XYZ file of C-alpha atoms in Angstrom:
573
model
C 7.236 -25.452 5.510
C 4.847 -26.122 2.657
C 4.873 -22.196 1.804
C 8.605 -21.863 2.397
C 9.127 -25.045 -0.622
C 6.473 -23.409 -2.496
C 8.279 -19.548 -2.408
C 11.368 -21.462 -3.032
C 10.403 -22.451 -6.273
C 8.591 -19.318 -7.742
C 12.163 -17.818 -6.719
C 13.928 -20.888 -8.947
C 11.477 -20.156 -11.536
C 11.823 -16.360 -11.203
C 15.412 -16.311 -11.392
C 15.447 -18.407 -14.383
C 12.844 -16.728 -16.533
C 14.899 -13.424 -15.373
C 17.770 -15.041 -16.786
C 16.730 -15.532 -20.522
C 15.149 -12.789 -20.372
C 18.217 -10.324 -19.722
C 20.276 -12.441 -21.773
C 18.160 -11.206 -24.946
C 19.081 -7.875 -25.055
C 22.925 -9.078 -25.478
C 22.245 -11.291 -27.657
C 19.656 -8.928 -30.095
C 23.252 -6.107 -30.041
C 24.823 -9.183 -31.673
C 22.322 -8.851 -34.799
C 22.490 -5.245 -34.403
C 26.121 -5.195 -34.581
C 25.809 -7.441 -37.391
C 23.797 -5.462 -39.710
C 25.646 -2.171 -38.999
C 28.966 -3.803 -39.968
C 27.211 -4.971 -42.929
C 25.762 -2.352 -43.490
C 29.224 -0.483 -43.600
C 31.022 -2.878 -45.504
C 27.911 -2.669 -48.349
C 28.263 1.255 -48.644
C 32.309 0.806 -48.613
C 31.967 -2.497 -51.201
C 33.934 -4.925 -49.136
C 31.244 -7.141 -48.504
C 27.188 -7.707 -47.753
C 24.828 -8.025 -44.867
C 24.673 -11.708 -43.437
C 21.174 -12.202 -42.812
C 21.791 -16.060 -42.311
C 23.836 -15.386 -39.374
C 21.489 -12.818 -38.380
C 18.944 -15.114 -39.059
C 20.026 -17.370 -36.600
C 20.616 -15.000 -33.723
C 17.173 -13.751 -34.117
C 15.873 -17.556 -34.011
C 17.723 -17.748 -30.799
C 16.598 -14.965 -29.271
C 13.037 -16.298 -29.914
C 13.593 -19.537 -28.005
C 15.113 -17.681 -25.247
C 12.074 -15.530 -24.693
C 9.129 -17.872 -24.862
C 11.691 -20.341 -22.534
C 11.558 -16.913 -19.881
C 7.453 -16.561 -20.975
C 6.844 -20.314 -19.568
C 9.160 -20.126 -16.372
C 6.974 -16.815 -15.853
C 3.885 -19.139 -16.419
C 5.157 -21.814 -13.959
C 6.340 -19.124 -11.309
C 2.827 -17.145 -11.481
C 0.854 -20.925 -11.202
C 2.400 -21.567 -7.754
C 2.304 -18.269 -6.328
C -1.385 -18.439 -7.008
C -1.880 -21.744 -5.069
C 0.713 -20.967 -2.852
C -1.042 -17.450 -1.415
C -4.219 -19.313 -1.805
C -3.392 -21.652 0.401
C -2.159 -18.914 2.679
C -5.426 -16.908 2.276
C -7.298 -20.588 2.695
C -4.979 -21.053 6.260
C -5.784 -17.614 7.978
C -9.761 -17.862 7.120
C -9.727 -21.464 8.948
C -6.936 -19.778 11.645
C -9.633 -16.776 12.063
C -12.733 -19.348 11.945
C -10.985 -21.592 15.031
C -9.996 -18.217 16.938
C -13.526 -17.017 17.001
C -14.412 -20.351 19.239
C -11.585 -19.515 21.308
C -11.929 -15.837 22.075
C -14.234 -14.887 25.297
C -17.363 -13.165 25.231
C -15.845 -9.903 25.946
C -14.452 -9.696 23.108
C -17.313 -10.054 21.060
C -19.550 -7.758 23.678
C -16.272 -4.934 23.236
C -16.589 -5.355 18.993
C -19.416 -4.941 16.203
C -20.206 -7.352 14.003
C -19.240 -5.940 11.190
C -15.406 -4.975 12.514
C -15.181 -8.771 12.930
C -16.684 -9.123 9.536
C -14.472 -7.275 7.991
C -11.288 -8.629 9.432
C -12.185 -11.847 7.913
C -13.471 -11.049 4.706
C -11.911 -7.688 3.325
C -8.468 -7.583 5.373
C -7.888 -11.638 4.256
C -9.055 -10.630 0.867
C -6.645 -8.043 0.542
C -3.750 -9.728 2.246
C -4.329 -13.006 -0.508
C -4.727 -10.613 -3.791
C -2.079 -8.326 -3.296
C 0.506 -11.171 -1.916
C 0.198 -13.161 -4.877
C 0.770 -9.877 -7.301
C 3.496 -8.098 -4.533
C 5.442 -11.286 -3.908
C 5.846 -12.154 -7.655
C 6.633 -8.872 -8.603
C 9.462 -8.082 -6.022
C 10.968 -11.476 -6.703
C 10.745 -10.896 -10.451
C 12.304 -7.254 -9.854
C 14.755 -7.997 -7.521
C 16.124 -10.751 -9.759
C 15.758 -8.520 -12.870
C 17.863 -5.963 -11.029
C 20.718 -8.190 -10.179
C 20.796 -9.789 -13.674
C 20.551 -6.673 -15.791
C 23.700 -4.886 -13.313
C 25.946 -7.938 -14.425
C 24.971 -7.674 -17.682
C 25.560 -3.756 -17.844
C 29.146 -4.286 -16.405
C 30.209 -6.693 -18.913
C 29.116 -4.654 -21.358
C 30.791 -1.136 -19.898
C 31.702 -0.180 -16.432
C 31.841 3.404 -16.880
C 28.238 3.638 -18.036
C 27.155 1.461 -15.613
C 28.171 3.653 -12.917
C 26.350 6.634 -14.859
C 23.345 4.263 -14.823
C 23.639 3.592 -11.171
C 23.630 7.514 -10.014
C 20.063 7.551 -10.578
C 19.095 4.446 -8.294
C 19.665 6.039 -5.105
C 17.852 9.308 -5.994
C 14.892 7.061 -7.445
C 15.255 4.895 -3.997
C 15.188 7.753 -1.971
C 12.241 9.442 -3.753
C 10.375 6.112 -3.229
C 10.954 5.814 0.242
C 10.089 9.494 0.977
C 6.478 8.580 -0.609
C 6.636 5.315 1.159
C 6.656 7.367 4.802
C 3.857 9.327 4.054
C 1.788 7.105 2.522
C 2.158 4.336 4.987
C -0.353 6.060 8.446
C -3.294 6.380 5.337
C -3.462 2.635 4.036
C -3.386 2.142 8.137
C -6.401 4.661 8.743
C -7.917 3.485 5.460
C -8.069 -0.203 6.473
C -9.309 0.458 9.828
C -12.145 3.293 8.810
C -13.372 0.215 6.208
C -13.768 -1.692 9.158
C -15.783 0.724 11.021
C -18.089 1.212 8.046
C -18.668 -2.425 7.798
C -19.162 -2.509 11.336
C -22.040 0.602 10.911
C -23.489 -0.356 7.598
C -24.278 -3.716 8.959
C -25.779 -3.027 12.572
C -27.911 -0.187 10.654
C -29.419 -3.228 8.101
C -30.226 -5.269 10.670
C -31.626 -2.831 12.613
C -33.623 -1.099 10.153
C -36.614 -1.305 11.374
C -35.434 0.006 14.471
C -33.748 3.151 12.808
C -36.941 4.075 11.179
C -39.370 3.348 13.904
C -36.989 6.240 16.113
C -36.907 8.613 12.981
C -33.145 7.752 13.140
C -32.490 8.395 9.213
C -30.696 11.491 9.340
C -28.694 10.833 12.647
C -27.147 7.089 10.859
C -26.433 9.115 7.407
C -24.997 11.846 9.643
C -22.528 9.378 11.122
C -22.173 7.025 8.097
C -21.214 9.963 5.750
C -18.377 11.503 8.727
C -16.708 7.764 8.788
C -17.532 8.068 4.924
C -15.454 11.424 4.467
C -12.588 9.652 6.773
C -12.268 6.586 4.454
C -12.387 9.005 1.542
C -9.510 11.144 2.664
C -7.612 8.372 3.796
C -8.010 6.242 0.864
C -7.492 9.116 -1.825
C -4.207 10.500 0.145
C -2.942 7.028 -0.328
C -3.785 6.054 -3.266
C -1.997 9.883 -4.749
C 0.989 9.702 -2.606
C 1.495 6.129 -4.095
C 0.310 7.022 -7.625
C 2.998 9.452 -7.832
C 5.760 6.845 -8.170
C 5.380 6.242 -11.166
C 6.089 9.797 -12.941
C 9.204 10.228 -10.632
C 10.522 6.737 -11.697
C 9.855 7.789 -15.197
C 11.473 11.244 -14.669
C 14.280 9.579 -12.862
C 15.058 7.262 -15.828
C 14.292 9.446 -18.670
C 17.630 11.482 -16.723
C 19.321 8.549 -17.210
C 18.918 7.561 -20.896
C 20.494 11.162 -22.003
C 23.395 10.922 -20.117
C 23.848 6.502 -21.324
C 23.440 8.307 -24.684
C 25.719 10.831 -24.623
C 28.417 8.592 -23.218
C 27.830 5.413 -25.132
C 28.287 7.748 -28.593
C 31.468 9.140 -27.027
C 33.461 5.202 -26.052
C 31.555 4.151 -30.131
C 33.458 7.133 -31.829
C 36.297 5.873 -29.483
C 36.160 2.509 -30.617
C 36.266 1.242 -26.837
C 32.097 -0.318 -27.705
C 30.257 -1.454 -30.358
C 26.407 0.017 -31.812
C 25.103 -2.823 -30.794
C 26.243 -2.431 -27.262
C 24.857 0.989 -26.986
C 21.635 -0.551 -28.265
C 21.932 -3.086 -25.708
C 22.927 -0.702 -22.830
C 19.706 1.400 -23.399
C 17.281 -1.649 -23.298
C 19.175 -2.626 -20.223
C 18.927 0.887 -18.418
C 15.372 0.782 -19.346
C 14.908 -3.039 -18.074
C 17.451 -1.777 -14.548
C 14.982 1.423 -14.085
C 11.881 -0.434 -14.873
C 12.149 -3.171 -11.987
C 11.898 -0.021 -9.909
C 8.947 1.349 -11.146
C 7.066 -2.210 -10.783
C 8.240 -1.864 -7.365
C 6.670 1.495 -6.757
C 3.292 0.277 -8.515
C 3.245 -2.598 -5.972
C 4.470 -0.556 -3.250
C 0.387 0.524 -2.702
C -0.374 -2.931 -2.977
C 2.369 -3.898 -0.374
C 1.176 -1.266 1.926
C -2.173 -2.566 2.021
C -0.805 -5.956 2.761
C 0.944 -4.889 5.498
C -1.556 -3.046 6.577
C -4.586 -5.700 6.326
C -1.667 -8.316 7.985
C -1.485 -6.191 10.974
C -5.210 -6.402 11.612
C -5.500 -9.989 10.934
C -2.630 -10.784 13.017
C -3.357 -8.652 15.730
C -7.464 -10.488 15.815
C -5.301 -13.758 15.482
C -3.156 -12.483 18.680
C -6.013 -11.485 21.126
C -6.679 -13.047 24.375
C -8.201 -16.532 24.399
C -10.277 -18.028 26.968
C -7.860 -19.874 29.539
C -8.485 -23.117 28.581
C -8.306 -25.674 31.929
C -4.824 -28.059 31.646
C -5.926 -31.479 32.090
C -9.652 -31.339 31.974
C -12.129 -33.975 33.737
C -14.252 -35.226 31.674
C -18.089 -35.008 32.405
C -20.003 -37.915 30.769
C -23.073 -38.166 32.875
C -25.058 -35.303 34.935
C -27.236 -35.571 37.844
C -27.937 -32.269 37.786
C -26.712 -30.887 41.084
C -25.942 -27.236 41.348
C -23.772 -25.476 44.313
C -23.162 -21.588 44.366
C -20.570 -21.318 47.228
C -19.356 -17.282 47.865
C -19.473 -16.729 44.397
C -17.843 -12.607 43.617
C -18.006 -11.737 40.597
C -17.847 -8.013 38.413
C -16.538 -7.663 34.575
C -14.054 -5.260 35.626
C -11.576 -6.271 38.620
C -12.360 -2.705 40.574
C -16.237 -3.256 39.685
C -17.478 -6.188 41.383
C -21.446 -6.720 41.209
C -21.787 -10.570 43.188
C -20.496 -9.713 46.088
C -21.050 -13.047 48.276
C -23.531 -15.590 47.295
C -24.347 -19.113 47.822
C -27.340 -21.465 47.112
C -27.703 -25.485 46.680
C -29.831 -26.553 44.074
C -31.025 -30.161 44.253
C -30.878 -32.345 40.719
C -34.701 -31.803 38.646
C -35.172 -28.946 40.472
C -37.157 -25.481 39.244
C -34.735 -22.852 40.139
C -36.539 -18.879 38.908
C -33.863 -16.045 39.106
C -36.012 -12.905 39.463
C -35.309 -8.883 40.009
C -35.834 -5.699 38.183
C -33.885 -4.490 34.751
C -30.249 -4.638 34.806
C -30.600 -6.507 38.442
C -27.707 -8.965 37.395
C -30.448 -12.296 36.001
C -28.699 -12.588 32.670
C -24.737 -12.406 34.699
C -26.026 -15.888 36.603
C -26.506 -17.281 33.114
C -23.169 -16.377 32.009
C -21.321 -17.710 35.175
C -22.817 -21.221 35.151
C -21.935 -22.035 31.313
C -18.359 -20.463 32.121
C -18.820 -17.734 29.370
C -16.760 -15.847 32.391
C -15.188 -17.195 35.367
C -16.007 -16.169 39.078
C -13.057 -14.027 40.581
C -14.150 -15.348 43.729
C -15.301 -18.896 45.312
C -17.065 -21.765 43.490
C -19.941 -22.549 41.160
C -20.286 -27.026 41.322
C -22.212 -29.726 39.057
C -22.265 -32.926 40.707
C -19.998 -31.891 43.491
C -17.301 -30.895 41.058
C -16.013 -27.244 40.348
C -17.119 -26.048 36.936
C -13.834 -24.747 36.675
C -12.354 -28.403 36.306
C -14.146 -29.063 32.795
C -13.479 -28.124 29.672
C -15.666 -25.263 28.028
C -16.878 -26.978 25.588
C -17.318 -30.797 27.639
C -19.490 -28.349 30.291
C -21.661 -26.174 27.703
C -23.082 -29.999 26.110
C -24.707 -30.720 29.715
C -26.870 -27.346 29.219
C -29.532 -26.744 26.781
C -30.902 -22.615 26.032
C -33.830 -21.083 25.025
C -33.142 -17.119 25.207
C -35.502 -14.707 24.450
C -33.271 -13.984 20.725
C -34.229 -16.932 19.021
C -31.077 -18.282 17.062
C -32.264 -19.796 14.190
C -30.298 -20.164 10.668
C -31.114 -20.403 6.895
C -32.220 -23.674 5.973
C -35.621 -26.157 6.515
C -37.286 -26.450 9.781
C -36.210 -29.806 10.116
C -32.317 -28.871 9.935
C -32.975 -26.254 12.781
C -34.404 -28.727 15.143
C -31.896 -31.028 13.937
C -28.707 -28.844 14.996
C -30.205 -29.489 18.859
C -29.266 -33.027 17.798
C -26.959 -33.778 14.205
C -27.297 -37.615 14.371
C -31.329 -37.454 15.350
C -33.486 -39.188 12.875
C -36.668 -37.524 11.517
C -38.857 -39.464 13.327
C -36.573 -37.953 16.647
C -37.220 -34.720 15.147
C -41.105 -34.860 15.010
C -41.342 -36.051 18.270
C -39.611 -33.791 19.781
C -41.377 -30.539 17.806
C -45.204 -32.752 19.250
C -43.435 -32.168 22.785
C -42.960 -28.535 22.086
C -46.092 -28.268 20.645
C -45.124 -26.956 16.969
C -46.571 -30.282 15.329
C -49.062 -28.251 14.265
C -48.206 -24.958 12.948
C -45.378 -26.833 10.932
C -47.436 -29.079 8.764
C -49.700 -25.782 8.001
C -46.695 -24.366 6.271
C -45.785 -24.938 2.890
C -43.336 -28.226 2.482
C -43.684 -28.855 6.466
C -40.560 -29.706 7.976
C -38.977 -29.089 5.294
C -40.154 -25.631 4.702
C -37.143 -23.342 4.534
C -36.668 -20.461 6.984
C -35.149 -17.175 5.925
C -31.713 -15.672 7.311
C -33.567 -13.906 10.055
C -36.384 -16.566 10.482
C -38.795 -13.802 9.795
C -40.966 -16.001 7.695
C -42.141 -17.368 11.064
C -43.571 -15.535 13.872
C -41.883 -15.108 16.966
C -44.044 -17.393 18.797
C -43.229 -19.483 15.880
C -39.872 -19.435 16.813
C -39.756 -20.030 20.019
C -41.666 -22.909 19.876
C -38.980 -24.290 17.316
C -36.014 -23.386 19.538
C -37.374 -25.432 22.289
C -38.402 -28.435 20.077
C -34.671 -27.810 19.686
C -33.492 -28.161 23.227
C -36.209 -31.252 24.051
C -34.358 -32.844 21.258
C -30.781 -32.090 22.181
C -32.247 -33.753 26.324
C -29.502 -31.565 28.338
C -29.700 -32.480 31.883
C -29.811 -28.850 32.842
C -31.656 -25.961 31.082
C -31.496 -22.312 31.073
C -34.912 -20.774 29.908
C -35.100 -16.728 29.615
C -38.872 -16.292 29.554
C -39.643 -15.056 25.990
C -43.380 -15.015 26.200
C -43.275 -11.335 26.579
C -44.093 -10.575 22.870
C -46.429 -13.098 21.803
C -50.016 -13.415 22.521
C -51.669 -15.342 25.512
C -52.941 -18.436 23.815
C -49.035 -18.840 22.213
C -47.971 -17.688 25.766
C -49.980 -20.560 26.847
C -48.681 -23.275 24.424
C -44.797 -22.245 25.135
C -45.483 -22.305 28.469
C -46.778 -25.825 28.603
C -43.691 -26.845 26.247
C -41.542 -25.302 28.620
C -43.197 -27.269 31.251
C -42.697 -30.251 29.148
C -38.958 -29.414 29.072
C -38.069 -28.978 32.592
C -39.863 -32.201 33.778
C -36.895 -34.294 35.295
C -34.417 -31.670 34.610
C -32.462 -29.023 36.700
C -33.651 -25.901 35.676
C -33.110 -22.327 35.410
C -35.540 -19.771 34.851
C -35.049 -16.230 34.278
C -38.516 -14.967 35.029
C -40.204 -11.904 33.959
C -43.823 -12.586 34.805
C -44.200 -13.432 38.592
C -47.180 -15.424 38.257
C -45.798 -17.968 35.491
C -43.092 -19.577 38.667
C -45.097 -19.645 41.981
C -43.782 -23.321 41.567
C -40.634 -23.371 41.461
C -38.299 -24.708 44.150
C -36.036 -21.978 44.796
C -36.428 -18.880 44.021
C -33.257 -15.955 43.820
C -34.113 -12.632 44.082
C -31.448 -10.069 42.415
C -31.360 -6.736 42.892
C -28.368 -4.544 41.763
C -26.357 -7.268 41.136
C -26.657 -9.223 44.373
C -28.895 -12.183 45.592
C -30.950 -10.497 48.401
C -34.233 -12.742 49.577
C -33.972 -16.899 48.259
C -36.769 -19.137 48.964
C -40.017 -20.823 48.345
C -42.822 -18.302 46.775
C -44.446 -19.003 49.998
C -41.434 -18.490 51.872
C -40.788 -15.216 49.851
C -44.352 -13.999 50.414
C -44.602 -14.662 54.004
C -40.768 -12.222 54.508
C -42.769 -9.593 53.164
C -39.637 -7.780 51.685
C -38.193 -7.437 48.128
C -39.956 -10.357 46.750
C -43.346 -9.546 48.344
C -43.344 -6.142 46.972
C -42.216 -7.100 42.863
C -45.019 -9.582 43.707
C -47.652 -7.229 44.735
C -46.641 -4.555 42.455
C -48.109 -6.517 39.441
C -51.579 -6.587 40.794
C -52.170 -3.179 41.857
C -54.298 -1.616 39.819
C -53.514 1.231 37.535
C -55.261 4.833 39.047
């Protein structure tokens, strides 16, 4: 409703700035009329030129056009503001849909195509709204003021004038249809270039450690050639207004002309009316050139609107009605015939169930691509079982609210998240309201104490965008200082000890350690030998839970287990 108030008035403002300003001409064929009839009476000696009088009409006609200049200034001050706002509303719209949309989406969608949705498409719809908007309101109005004035003046050459409006509307509209599919394609080829340019930055080392160079320029410069025919074809079709308009109305000044001197010899109009006729034919036919300028620019906000609109329209996570609220967790964990598979006709859990008992070690173990990370994703509801029941505390996870669930669980993945800003703030976000002293402690319990007073500025050293500043031992030793501080009653822990040496193996593993005492905990393991003591023990393999136990237990079956077991101790022929 705010918008609709604040459109309403640009139009009030529009309209009346339109007003005085096609009043002018009218008035200015008055003066003209003026000093021709004076002019005449001069030559004949029956009389002089009045400049008083014209004098005053000219004086006038002044006040009338900077009165039309500040209405333009008011209307073009709120339409800023108001698509502003607009532009303001869909970021924060976009921002609040991003927390809502499931992880599908985001695992179906680069980065960059998300990226550019927000940024360039909301860009593009706020720029060319506040210049398309104005100028249609300023031409319809124009339009509709300068026809009234034209009929007053002479209805006859107003019709002449109006012959060329459908062939100029038709012309427009022709251009219009083709134009249209390539501010589409070029829209959605920028995306796809965002989407490309930024995977292959952040992946750069990757791209040159495979020799990759040619095969990323290959594919950058075919999107590049797409966006370049696309954007050229569009930009043509619609720069081509313009001269037809021009064409178009040039048609129509020679036949005003012609007639005008005709009804003058007649006596049926004045000079000054023919004056006034042409400025008005020129202000009728140029409302319809500002039209096709903006057309481009109203064909990329349509286009950019669709995209936004259609990201603001995808599928949200279901959202449970009436949520319970979770305030305190034991820590109590119940798989009961969980099925499960992305796809409906793909199903990859086909039965499983398992109790876990509050502050215990639970290790999920298997080969590559055996289902570990899937388990994960069930139990913090980033999907939803198609079949039977995952519990906390005896109560479906299903009951709780996303986000009331996720702040029972604390993470440390093997991809480190950490953002731009001081060591302290990044331990901090585990935690908002922790004090510093909070902070230290918990960075002692994760044993990064030390490594972070050895850097420049300590805790408040400031970590890069990518945290490469710090090594990845580094790191991880920060992102569980993170989770001891944030003291989630159950923990997820992908073993990330993979890439870092042994004595840093050694000093996450005993903050790990640290972390899980008293806590229900999940481990997805990687190296056998680092959870012989864990309580249960799940053992994946394509997908499904095949052997659960005690290491013991596990060993003594001889099966799956036994043999991922072995298999790390045989020695290499």
């Amino acid at each position: 409703s705010v918008y609709k108030i604040g459109i309403a008035v640009v139009i009030f403002f529009a309209i009346l700035s339109t007003i005085f300003n096609v009043i002018g001409p009218k008035i200015l064929s008055k003066a003209t009329t003026e000093l021709f009839t004076g002019l005449v009476a001069k030559i004949q000696g029956t009389g002089n030129i009045r400049f008083d009088v014209i004098g005053k009409i000219l004086l006038i006609l002044l006040a009338i056009y900077i009165f039309s200049a500040l209405m333009s200034f008011v209307q073009g001050y709120i339409m800023a503001g108001v698509s502003q706002k607009m532009t303001y509303r869909m970021r924060s719209e976009i921002s609040e849909k991003i927390h809502r949309l499931p992880m599908s989406y985001f695992e179906s969608k680069t980065v960059g195509e998300i990226l550019s949705r927000i940024t360039n498409d909301v860009d593009t719809l706020g720029q060319s709204l506040n210049q398309s908007v104005t100028q249609v309101i300023t031409s319809v109005a124009t339009m509709v003021g300068v026809l009234v004035m034209m009929l007053s003046i002479s209805p006859l050459m107003t019709l002449i004038a109006l012959v060329i409006l459908p062939v100029s509307i038709a012309l427009v509209m022709l251009v219009v249809k083709f134009s249209q599919k390539y501010f589409i394609a070029q829209q959605r080829t920028l995306g796809e270039i965002n989407g490309q340019v930024e995977e292959t930055f952040s992946g750069q080392n990757i791209v040159k450690a495979f020799n990759k160079e040619k095969d990323v320029l290959a594919e950058f410069d075919t999107r590049n050639e797409e966006l370049y025919n696309s954007a050229w074809k569009s930009q043509f079709l619609s720069g081509l207004m313009q001269p037809i308009m021009t064409f178009v109305g040039n048609l129509g000044y020679v036949a005003v002309a012609i007639v005008g001197s005709i009804l003058a010899v007649a006596g049926t109009i004045t000079v000054g009316d023919i004056q006034a006729f042409i400025q008005y034919v020129k202000n009728f036919t140029q409302p319809i050139q500002q039209m096709a300028n903006v057309s481009n620019l109203l064909q990329s906000t349509v286009a950019a609107a669709e995209r936004v609109f259609e990201f603001l329209e995808e599928t949200e996570e279901v959202e449970t009605e009436n949520p319970m609220i979770m305030d305190h967790v034991s820590g109590a964990v119940s798989f009961e015939h969980v099925k499960f598979g992305y796809n409906e006709d793909k199903i990859i859990i086909h039965d499983f169930s398992s109790q876990v008992k509050p502050g215990q070690m639970v290790a999920i173990v298997g080969p590559t691509g055996a289902g570990k990370t899937t388990m994960v994703k069930l139990l913090m509801r980033f999907y939803d079982v198609n079949e039977g029941r995952i519990k906390i505390d005896g109560q479906d996870i299903r009951a709780f609210g996303r986000s009331n669930l996720r702040e029972h669980f604390g993470m440390v993945l093997q991809d480190t998240w950490l953002f731009k800003g001081s060591i302290m703030e990044n331990i901090r976000y585990g935690k908002l309201d922790a004090t510093d002293e909070e902070v230290i402690a918990a960075a002692k319990a994760a044993h990064a104490h030390h490594f972070i007073e050895t850097l420049p500025g300590g805790y408040d050293f400031v970590l890069n965008e990518e945290a490469t500043n710090v090594s990845q031992g580094q790191r991880q030793l920060l992102t569980i200082a993170r989770s001891i501080l944030a003291d989630n009653p159950i923990l997820i822990l992908d073993e990330a000890t993979s890439s870092v040496d042994t004595r840093t193996e050694q000093r996450i593993q005993k903050a790990m350690n640290h972390l899980m005492q008293g806590r229900t905990s999940f481990v997805i393991a990687h190296r056998l030998s680092t959870i012989k003591d864990a309580d249960l023990i799940l053992v994946m393999k394509d997908g499904d839970i095949i052997e659960q136990g005690s290491h013991e237990d596990l060993i003594a079956q001889n099966g799956f287990y036994a043999e991922l077991y072995n298999s790390q101790f045989e020695e290499v022929g």
